[in-house]
Amino acid sequence: MASPAFAAPKLDGLLADHAVVQRNQPIVVSGEAVAGEPVTVVLAGQGAQTRAQRDGKFRVTLPPLPAGGPYDLIVMAPSGTTPIHDVLIGDVYLCSGQSNMELPVERAQDAGGAIMAPGDDQLRLVTVAKVTATNPLDRFAQPPAWAAAGPKTVGGFSAACFYMVQALRKVAHVPIGAIHSSWGGSQIAAWMGEDAQRAVGRGAQVDLLKLYARDPAAAGRAASLGWERWWRDKTGDTPGHEPWQPDAALDWHAVPKIDFYENWGVPELETYLGMLWYQKTVTLSAAQAQQMATIAIGAIDDADRTWINGKPIGGRGGWDARLYTVPAGTLVAGRNVITVNVENAYSTGGMPGPADAMKLTFADGSVVPLGTDWRYALAKRTGGTAPRVPWDEITGAGTIYNAMIAPLGQTGLAGVAWYQGESDTDIPGYADRMKALIAEWRRQFAVPHLPFALVSLAGFGTPATSPGESGWARVRDDQRRVAQDDGHSALALAIDLGDPLDIHPGEKHEIGRRLARAMGALVYGQTAPASGPQGVAAARDTGGGVTVRFTGVTGALHPRSAAQAIGFELCGAEAGSCRYAAATASGDHVTLAGDGRPVARVRYAWADFPVVNLVDDAQLPAGPFELAVR
């Protein structure tokens, strides 16, 4: 006799009603059934059988199928039958990254037309819920829900992803499925699994995350000691004389109110990005000091590290409230000093409270409020960002990958669209991390040359008026080199679509079109250049100038609204030697006039927000680069 319906096989990945399955690739179906029972899977007249293992897991592979449908996928076992209805076979795209991929259609510039347009039942959308995990998951925490594109479903979906697949429908002429899995503010490390982490020298973070899964307290102590070592290495402070010591002699000032520090009315903090030290003294009785306790310090923006009496209590990234256990032996009768280091890398920062949520709570239920009488001091500049704990949601060592990519298993894909990098702009080695992620995802999805379309970061910040260094430009150049070296990746340029005042530019429709152009070349063999003009070589001229050669040019290069191309720099070998150069475009090259000074490198669009005007006949912008002069 068959088991009750609730015991029927469960499926992993994104196989659910209205799903799209990748055409022309083996179709892997996995899930969980009663241990040892036979499992049969049927789709579009093709079937396969296996037997569930001792742990109940099963996996079968159906042969590749051409585009078509709708079909029902049936999973049959003695314990029950699991039907999946209205399945289409076509092309499936995974869209991932941080907030510029996450930004929905309803917040894009031309949302009205997209949302109110007629629906397309051959275009299916699914969004992966935001979840993290310390270990890779076999199944999504929240079951996937596919839906056809239409007025009720498009508005909340990723704008860049939607506009890309909408354009690709006109190219492929087959059903298309779009998987949106992104998280605002996330660093690329959070999207990298264990293999990718170790490939770029992040094995220690992986091991610490594994320790955290077994023993959070021990992992927390190790993370605090690592942070303290980092601080001493960066600043030269000696043990016992660091700012977290109770009697640290810093330039302390009274905190005006519990709020973001930009709202304090302190001029030097109105646009401050970096670290602040916070300190508060409380007096405890002997009875209180002997009890177990927790400390709540409210929300933190962006990351904290907290001590009591010079002893580490905890610390992590994220913008939510902090609640830490105070280890026994930390508190003392009489004076106790709480010290918090807060690091802010973007927008508002500090300890915004609320004040009434900040408190020490003891085992007997008594409470010591902590919402008043704090003081602050500016921290030494350390360069770069402080270490984050590997279990952080958006900066961790694979925390997002484990819960939002790993459960996809071997889902068939036509390509991946990636829009991320803003959160890595001051962390060296982005190219290596991107290459490791691409290699790992290709292994997971079993497509050795799985196409990747990478959005080159848009401009943001004060428009450049003089040459200088730029973390944003470095990430863009890393993205360029990854795409150039990979052979199965391409860029979607966004350098001309940025907003100096908004890190989330609204022109996602054009981003989607450029992603579709890249996929058109990578996936469908379209002959138009995938990315537009890309600088590939810089050669010295006999007259002392430099000629930069471009590939991917449609027609010829032209400066917009000017006789000269702007944004080019001649640079010597040493730092600080770059200067703007007069540049003339012709055909597929740009000539920079020499100025009599040494030239070893050429840069273009090298700023957080560069002002540039070089395009080709397709009106695609030339991409940012730094090239050695040969």
XYZ file of C-alpha atoms in Angstrom:
630
model
C 0.000 0.000 0.000
C 1.340 3.444 -0.909
C 2.439 5.749 1.876
C 0.435 8.922 2.618
C 0.838 11.812 0.156
C 3.133 13.748 2.455
C 5.762 10.993 2.059
C 5.963 11.413 -1.719
C 9.408 12.286 -3.118
C 10.659 15.846 -2.652
C 12.726 17.572 -5.315
C 15.849 19.672 -4.945
C 16.773 22.775 -6.891
C 14.222 24.842 -8.784
C 12.015 22.122 -10.212
C 8.510 23.334 -9.450
C 5.318 24.203 -11.287
C 5.883 26.581 -14.245
C 9.660 26.002 -14.254
C 11.861 26.279 -17.325
C 14.396 23.492 -17.913
C 17.526 24.054 -20.002
C 17.302 22.604 -23.509
C 20.019 20.499 -25.164
C 21.690 19.621 -21.865
C 21.327 16.519 -19.656
C 18.501 17.115 -17.183
C 19.493 16.223 -13.637
C 16.638 15.533 -11.227
C 17.537 15.007 -7.580
C 15.671 14.934 -4.330
C 14.688 12.827 -1.349
C 12.460 9.774 -1.038
C 12.058 6.838 1.325
C 15.411 5.123 1.787
C 15.943 2.242 -0.613
C 12.789 2.667 -2.669
C 12.847 2.809 -6.486
C 12.262 6.245 -8.033
C 11.170 6.857 -11.623
C 11.248 10.257 -13.342
C 9.400 10.969 -16.611
C 9.476 14.151 -18.718
C 8.356 14.669 -22.332
C 8.339 10.964 -23.069
C 11.796 10.382 -21.587
C 12.269 8.420 -18.386
C 14.962 7.256 -15.972
C 14.956 5.141 -12.831
C 17.157 4.903 -9.758
C 16.928 3.798 -6.148
C 17.025 6.139 -3.151
C 20.151 5.778 -1.043
C 20.254 4.988 2.674
C 19.847 8.662 3.496
C 16.898 8.882 1.095
C 18.679 10.958 -1.522
C 18.226 10.096 -5.179
C 19.511 11.470 -8.476
C 18.655 10.618 -12.069
C 19.701 12.130 -15.377
C 17.323 12.476 -18.306
C 18.691 12.908 -21.843
C 18.832 16.379 -23.413
C 15.567 17.624 -24.897
C 14.801 20.312 -27.484
C 12.836 23.440 -26.688
C 9.148 22.859 -26.183
C 6.338 22.264 -23.738
C 4.422 22.695 -21.608
C 4.967 19.249 -20.082
C 4.368 17.571 -16.761
C 7.388 16.127 -14.974
C 6.368 13.104 -12.921
C 8.390 11.590 -10.063
C 6.989 8.182 -9.027
C 7.888 5.964 -6.083
C 6.061 3.442 -3.883
C 5.750 6.183 -1.264
C 3.827 8.442 -3.651
C 3.878 10.491 -6.825
C 5.120 14.066 -7.164
C 3.870 15.888 -10.286
C 5.427 19.122 -11.542
C 3.060 20.886 -13.932
C 3.488 23.313 -16.832
C 7.212 22.787 -17.410
C 8.802 24.487 -20.429
C 12.091 23.525 -22.044
C 14.198 26.416 -23.333
C 17.098 28.533 -22.127
C 17.744 29.311 -18.448
C 19.792 32.245 -17.187
C 21.106 32.861 -13.676
C 21.362 36.527 -12.631
C 23.417 37.217 -9.523
C 25.397 39.883 -7.682
C 24.661 42.724 -5.296
C 22.202 45.596 -5.121
C 22.440 46.803 -8.715
C 21.346 43.348 -9.812
C 18.788 43.227 -7.020
C 17.207 46.593 -7.906
C 13.694 45.759 -9.145
C 11.933 46.889 -12.283
C 9.569 49.045 -10.209
C 12.537 51.211 -9.134
C 14.082 51.520 -12.599
C 13.632 54.635 -14.716
C 11.091 53.281 -17.200
C 9.224 50.940 -14.891
C 5.717 51.849 -16.049
C 6.061 50.547 -19.571
C 7.670 47.286 -18.458
C 5.139 46.542 -15.745
C 2.061 47.359 -17.800
C 3.199 45.573 -20.954
C 1.309 42.430 -22.014
C 2.416 39.261 -20.257
C 4.646 36.627 -21.836
C 3.887 33.068 -20.751
C 7.070 31.864 -22.476
C 9.190 34.033 -20.141
C 9.283 32.625 -16.600
C 10.806 34.294 -13.530
C 11.919 32.994 -10.130
C 13.651 34.799 -7.252
C 15.751 32.961 -4.671
C 14.987 34.092 -1.119
C 17.792 35.746 0.861
C 19.247 33.147 3.223
C 22.741 32.284 4.442
C 24.230 29.053 5.737
C 27.519 27.925 7.259
C 27.518 24.746 5.123
C 26.286 24.092 1.565
C 22.592 23.215 1.472
C 20.995 20.541 -0.723
C 17.615 22.264 -0.814
C 16.416 25.867 -0.725
C 15.061 26.991 2.635
C 12.038 28.478 0.847
C 10.506 26.449 -2.003
C 10.916 28.178 -5.367
C 7.917 29.815 -7.014
C 8.112 30.302 -10.778
C 5.737 32.714 -12.494
C 5.197 33.932 -16.027
C 6.253 37.498 -16.768
C 3.295 39.860 -16.537
C 1.973 42.997 -14.792
C 1.722 41.213 -11.429
C 5.198 39.640 -11.476
C 7.600 41.933 -13.335
C 7.644 44.911 -10.943
C 9.407 43.146 -8.078
C 11.867 41.244 -10.239
C 15.477 42.223 -10.933
C 15.426 44.979 -13.557
C 18.779 44.203 -15.158
C 17.880 40.521 -15.358
C 14.371 41.086 -16.684
C 15.415 43.471 -19.425
C 18.180 41.057 -20.453
C 15.934 38.026 -20.813
C 13.171 40.083 -22.381
C 15.615 41.078 -25.127
C 16.939 37.521 -25.445
C 13.430 36.192 -26.093
C 13.564 38.053 -29.413
C 16.917 36.444 -30.214
C 16.398 32.848 -29.082
C 12.729 32.351 -30.043
C 12.408 29.699 -27.329
C 11.023 29.746 -23.772
C 13.376 31.469 -21.344
C 13.663 31.121 -17.589
C 15.358 33.746 -15.404
C 16.703 32.851 -11.959
C 17.394 35.888 -9.789
C 19.723 35.264 -6.829
C 21.359 38.421 -5.474
C 21.958 40.316 -2.221
C 22.621 44.038 -1.829
C 25.972 45.027 -0.348
C 27.455 41.565 -0.733
C 31.136 40.998 -1.396
C 32.117 38.428 -3.981
C 33.619 36.207 -1.250
C 30.135 35.503 0.093
C 29.240 33.971 -3.307
C 32.295 31.693 -3.453
C 32.180 28.103 -2.224
C 34.943 26.295 -0.398
C 36.946 25.362 -3.505
C 36.972 28.943 -4.755
C 37.870 30.287 -1.309
C 40.875 28.004 -1.031
C 41.943 28.735 -4.610
C 42.515 32.415 -3.699
C 44.184 31.829 -0.339
C 41.107 32.137 1.865
C 41.398 28.683 3.407
C 41.777 30.107 6.908
C 38.405 31.840 6.594
C 36.816 28.576 5.445
C 38.302 26.716 8.405
C 37.100 29.411 10.813
C 33.594 29.172 9.341
C 33.663 25.409 9.869
C 34.730 26.008 13.490
C 31.847 28.460 13.890
C 29.399 25.787 12.726
C 30.717 23.482 15.509
C 31.605 25.944 18.266
C 30.478 29.579 17.784
C 32.133 30.789 20.991
C 35.542 29.408 20.045
C 35.244 30.852 16.542
C 34.302 34.236 17.993
C 37.378 34.267 20.215
C 39.610 33.342 17.297
C 38.083 36.071 15.134
C 38.631 38.702 17.828
C 42.267 37.723 18.269
C 42.742 37.903 14.508
C 41.184 41.379 14.391
C 43.437 42.570 17.186
C 46.534 41.238 15.415
C 45.428 43.009 12.249
C 45.061 46.290 14.134
C 48.496 46.069 15.717
C 50.101 45.160 12.384
C 48.438 48.126 10.672
C 49.021 50.735 13.377
C 52.098 49.668 15.299
C 50.217 49.735 18.603
C 51.784 47.416 21.156
C 49.866 44.917 23.321
C 48.220 46.657 26.243
C 48.278 50.056 24.530
C 45.508 49.585 21.962
C 42.397 51.806 21.748
C 40.169 49.066 23.197
C 41.989 49.185 26.519
C 39.908 50.803 29.318
C 42.244 53.750 29.792
C 43.076 54.404 26.120
C 44.254 57.979 25.748
C 42.400 59.037 22.613
C 40.980 62.412 21.609
C 37.597 61.666 23.134
C 34.473 63.772 22.561
C 30.944 63.400 23.914
C 28.508 61.607 21.604
C 25.751 64.201 21.005
C 23.012 61.622 20.587
C 22.461 57.984 19.659
C 22.030 58.331 15.919
C 24.027 58.018 12.720
C 27.081 60.199 13.282
C 26.304 62.195 10.116
C 23.325 63.594 12.053
C 25.358 64.841 15.011
C 26.102 68.235 13.496
C 29.860 67.618 13.643
C 31.339 68.998 10.379
C 34.221 66.532 10.123
C 31.790 63.606 10.368
C 29.164 64.743 7.845
C 30.766 62.752 5.014
C 33.189 60.621 7.041
C 33.965 57.087 5.929
C 36.195 55.042 8.183
C 36.334 53.966 11.813
C 35.142 55.531 15.051
C 35.873 54.348 18.564
C 32.972 54.505 21.022
C 33.384 54.128 24.778
C 31.071 54.046 27.779
C 31.715 53.433 31.472
C 29.227 51.674 33.749
C 29.421 50.909 37.452
C 28.293 47.477 38.598
C 27.719 45.862 41.946
C 29.564 42.728 42.972
C 26.333 40.752 42.602
C 25.849 41.984 39.024
C 29.455 41.316 38.038
C 29.162 37.684 39.115
C 26.138 36.924 36.938
C 25.790 35.790 33.347
C 24.961 38.764 31.141
C 24.226 39.880 27.591
C 25.028 43.215 26.032
C 22.838 44.889 23.394
C 24.302 47.884 21.573
C 21.611 48.362 18.945
C 22.163 48.449 15.216
C 25.610 49.018 13.714
C 26.473 50.493 10.328
C 28.521 48.764 8.828
C 30.617 46.559 11.150
C 31.620 46.456 14.812
C 34.168 44.930 17.139
C 33.239 45.128 20.844
C 35.235 44.805 24.082
C 34.472 45.083 27.798
C 37.392 45.925 30.044
C 39.754 45.245 27.140
C 38.402 41.708 26.640
C 36.761 40.833 23.288
C 33.018 40.240 23.365
C 32.122 39.917 19.709
C 31.818 41.667 16.396
C 30.485 41.250 12.866
C 29.200 43.059 9.826
C 25.639 43.873 8.801
C 23.182 46.591 9.738
C 21.069 44.769 12.286
C 21.085 44.917 16.087
C 23.963 43.408 18.038
C 23.422 41.140 21.021
C 26.478 39.452 22.533
C 26.950 37.101 25.456
C 29.379 38.436 28.041
C 31.760 35.630 29.032
C 32.142 34.852 32.716
C 35.004 36.751 34.326
C 34.681 39.758 32.007
C 32.686 42.050 34.299
C 34.043 43.356 37.612
C 32.570 45.076 40.619
C 32.854 48.833 40.201
C 34.083 50.463 36.982
C 33.558 48.636 33.663
C 34.504 50.116 30.310
C 32.672 49.171 27.096
C 34.552 49.925 23.864
C 33.117 49.557 20.375
C 34.952 50.014 17.099
C 32.527 50.900 14.289
C 33.644 50.850 10.664
C 31.579 52.532 7.943
C 32.440 52.062 4.282
C 29.409 53.619 2.591
C 26.724 56.212 3.270
C 25.586 56.594 6.887
C 27.496 55.036 9.760
C 27.822 54.614 13.466
C 25.605 53.337 16.289
C 22.063 54.502 15.462
C 20.481 52.626 18.367
C 17.697 53.027 19.226
C 18.943 54.199 22.596
C 16.319 52.321 24.602
C 17.465 49.022 23.036
C 21.033 49.457 24.310
C 21.498 47.694 27.642
C 23.284 45.157 29.807
C 20.882 42.420 30.921
C 21.751 40.088 33.805
C 20.600 36.577 34.606
C 18.359 37.824 37.435
C 16.474 40.051 34.964
C 18.013 43.329 36.104
C 19.087 45.792 33.421
C 21.668 48.569 33.130
C 20.690 51.030 30.362
C 23.463 51.926 27.888
C 21.709 54.542 25.738
C 23.448 57.643 27.117
C 26.843 59.098 28.044
C 28.957 57.595 25.287
C 32.051 59.275 23.943
C 33.797 58.868 20.605
C 37.175 59.333 18.952
C 38.349 59.122 15.363
C 40.382 56.003 14.655
C 43.751 55.863 12.958
C 43.592 55.340 9.214
C 44.600 51.743 8.498
C 44.140 51.474 4.740
C 41.590 49.015 3.399
C 38.904 47.478 5.550
C 39.170 45.488 8.761
C 38.777 41.698 8.742
C 35.180 40.520 8.770
C 34.089 37.303 10.390
C 33.537 34.548 7.801
C 29.989 33.924 9.052
C 28.823 37.429 8.159
C 25.850 37.400 5.826
C 27.174 39.572 3.009
C 30.945 39.498 3.573
C 31.360 35.925 4.736
C 33.330 32.992 3.344
C 30.648 31.454 1.152
C 27.698 32.156 3.426
C 25.466 33.244 0.526
C 26.814 30.629 -1.873
C 25.947 27.872 0.591
C 22.258 28.832 0.751
C 21.507 30.593 -2.544
C 23.737 28.916 -5.179
C 24.694 25.470 -3.862
C 21.025 24.332 -3.676
C 20.740 24.877 -7.431
C 22.772 21.709 -7.760
C 23.358 20.870 -11.407
C 20.547 23.025 -12.769
C 21.078 23.424 -16.499
C 22.009 26.963 -17.556
C 22.578 28.822 -20.805
C 24.536 31.603 -19.103
C 25.187 33.701 -15.993
C 24.786 37.479 -15.684
C 26.907 38.947 -12.860
C 26.567 42.525 -11.540
C 28.754 42.960 -8.466
C 31.971 44.632 -7.364
C 31.008 47.842 -5.596
C 31.601 46.176 -2.215
C 35.057 44.939 -3.299
C 36.449 48.256 -4.516
C 39.168 48.526 -1.863
C 39.952 44.828 -1.505
C 42.898 43.734 -3.689
C 42.688 40.636 -5.866
C 39.208 40.960 -7.350
C 40.285 39.389 -10.647
C 41.510 36.257 -8.873
C 38.289 35.968 -6.878
C 36.164 36.442 -9.989
C 38.121 33.783 -11.899
C 37.788 31.362 -8.982
C 34.034 31.951 -8.751
C 33.571 31.394 -12.489
C 35.578 28.154 -12.389
C 33.667 26.834 -9.385
C 30.219 27.661 -10.759
C 31.113 26.018 -14.060
C 32.066 22.863 -12.176
C 28.840 22.903 -10.184
C 26.631 23.370 -13.250
C 28.762 20.903 -15.268
C 29.211 23.309 -18.189
C 32.981 23.778 -18.721
C 32.517 26.915 -20.824
C 29.378 28.317 -19.204
C 29.080 31.905 -20.536
C 29.400 34.767 -18.056
C 28.315 38.336 -18.833
C 29.880 40.743 -16.317
C 28.543 44.257 -15.796
C 31.477 46.654 -15.616
C 30.727 49.026 -12.738
C 28.911 52.268 -13.471
C 30.352 55.567 -12.263
C 29.553 56.850 -8.784
C 30.877 59.698 -6.650
C 32.322 63.112 -7.330
C 33.214 63.499 -11.023
C 36.978 63.470 -11.469
C 38.766 66.769 -12.105
C 42.323 65.427 -11.889
C 44.020 62.026 -12.233
C 44.175 59.870 -9.124
C 43.852 56.376 -7.781
C 40.467 54.654 -7.740
C 39.279 51.395 -6.243
C 36.284 51.450 -8.588
C 38.553 51.772 -11.617
C 40.715 48.906 -10.385
C 37.673 46.620 -10.130
C 36.574 47.626 -13.642
C 40.020 46.815 -14.987
C 39.984 43.483 -13.152
C 36.618 42.744 -14.753
C 38.055 43.635 -18.159
C 41.037 41.323 -17.711
C 38.869 38.441 -16.507
C 36.588 38.691 -19.538
C 39.517 39.111 -21.917
C 41.474 36.139 -20.551
C 38.522 33.787 -20.105
C 37.373 33.370 -23.683
C 33.763 32.617 -22.703
C 32.949 35.817 -20.831
C 32.102 39.336 -21.950
C 31.485 42.738 -20.423
C 28.350 44.844 -20.385
C 29.714 48.383 -20.060
C 27.937 50.809 -17.735
C 30.564 53.552 -17.425
C 28.301 56.029 -19.244
C 25.151 55.148 -17.273
C 26.218 56.059 -13.735
C 24.923 58.748 -11.397
C 27.421 60.677 -9.247
C 24.846 60.935 -6.453
C 23.288 57.469 -6.613
C 25.170 54.192 -6.363
C 22.086 52.560 -7.905
C 21.661 54.217 -11.317
C 18.144 53.780 -12.649
C 18.962 53.085 -16.301
C 18.692 49.334 -15.983
C 16.908 48.904 -19.317
C 20.094 49.731 -21.210
C 22.120 47.534 -18.835
C 19.773 44.679 -19.714
C 20.137 45.336 -23.427
C 23.930 45.319 -23.132
C 23.837 42.088 -21.132
C 21.623 40.615 -23.855
C 24.099 41.770 -26.494
C 26.901 39.972 -24.608
C 24.799 36.818 -24.281
C 23.833 37.062 -27.937
C 27.481 36.693 -28.882
C 28.411 34.156 -26.199
C 25.345 31.901 -26.363
C 23.759 32.403 -29.775
C 26.780 33.150 -31.934
C 25.719 36.623 -33.010
C 28.525 38.355 -34.882
C 28.105 41.859 -33.430
C 30.851 42.659 -30.878
C 29.784 41.391 -27.471
C 30.952 44.354 -25.415
C 31.814 47.278 -27.641
C 35.218 48.981 -27.881
C 37.896 47.454 -25.650
C 41.460 48.778 -25.396
C 43.887 45.906 -25.951
C 47.330 47.354 -26.711
C 49.291 50.597 -26.309
C 52.336 51.274 -28.493
C 54.861 54.100 -28.329
C 54.988 56.442 -31.353
C 58.168 57.810 -32.822
C 57.069 61.330 -31.873
C 56.768 60.503 -28.168
C 53.038 59.871 -28.177
C 51.119 56.629 -27.676
C 48.614 54.814 -29.907
C 45.968 52.668 -28.226
C 44.382 49.938 -30.340
C 40.822 48.770 -29.684
C 38.909 45.623 -30.568
C 35.146 45.186 -30.657
C 34.618 48.438 -32.537
C 31.496 48.765 -34.678
C 32.388 51.126 -37.524
C 34.790 53.630 -35.998
C 35.537 55.372 -32.715
C 34.194 58.887 -32.156
C 34.279 61.411 -29.306
C 30.827 62.595 -28.325
C 30.234 66.364 -28.519
C 33.918 67.238 -28.786
C 36.868 67.187 -31.167
C 38.942 65.140 -28.714
C 38.393 62.051 -26.644
C 38.643 62.839 -22.941
C 39.546 60.705 -19.941
C 42.877 59.368 -21.253
C 45.979 59.551 -19.067
C 49.683 59.150 -19.709
C 51.517 57.688 -16.713
C 55.100 56.985 -15.722
C 56.098 53.853 -13.889
C 55.768 55.436 -10.458
C 52.597 56.246 -8.516
C 51.237 59.771 -8.830
C 52.731 60.344 -12.290
C 49.505 60.218 -14.342
C 48.281 63.277 -16.223
C 45.489 63.884 -18.688
C 46.436 63.596 -22.343
C 45.112 65.094 -25.578
C 43.566 62.203 -27.513
C 42.404 61.879 -31.112
C 40.192 59.001 -32.294
C 40.432 57.463 -35.758
C 39.072 54.118 -36.901
C 39.887 51.501 -34.261
C 42.610 53.427 -32.463
C 43.211 56.535 -30.368
C 46.413 58.574 -30.501
C 47.630 60.339 -27.362
C 49.917 63.309 -27.851
C 53.237 63.083 -25.997
C 54.173 65.761 -23.471
C 57.924 65.179 -23.180
C 57.612 63.252 -19.925
C 58.247 59.516 -19.376
C 55.390 57.169 -20.316
C 55.092 53.581 -19.106
C 51.330 53.162 -18.819
C 48.115 54.462 -20.352
C 44.848 54.705 -18.434
C 41.330 55.485 -19.543
C 38.281 56.329 -17.414
C 40.378 55.868 -14.283
C 38.205 57.343 -11.548
C 35.249 56.407 -9.375
C 33.154 58.640 -11.622
C 35.125 59.446 -14.773
C 33.853 61.876 -17.377
C 34.408 60.200 -20.762
C 33.000 60.531 -24.277
C 34.471 57.831 -26.544
C 31.937 55.634 -28.392
C 31.666 53.647 -31.615
C 29.007 53.694 -34.345
C 26.800 51.393 -32.236
C 26.878 54.092 -29.526
C 28.588 51.679 -27.153
C 31.117 53.280 -24.814
C 34.781 52.373 -24.758
C 35.607 50.402 -21.652
C 37.966 51.519 -18.839
C 41.493 50.090 -18.831
C 45.105 50.405 -17.768
C 47.660 49.158 -20.308
C 51.439 48.985 -20.286
C 53.040 50.883 -23.165
C 55.131 48.617 -25.381
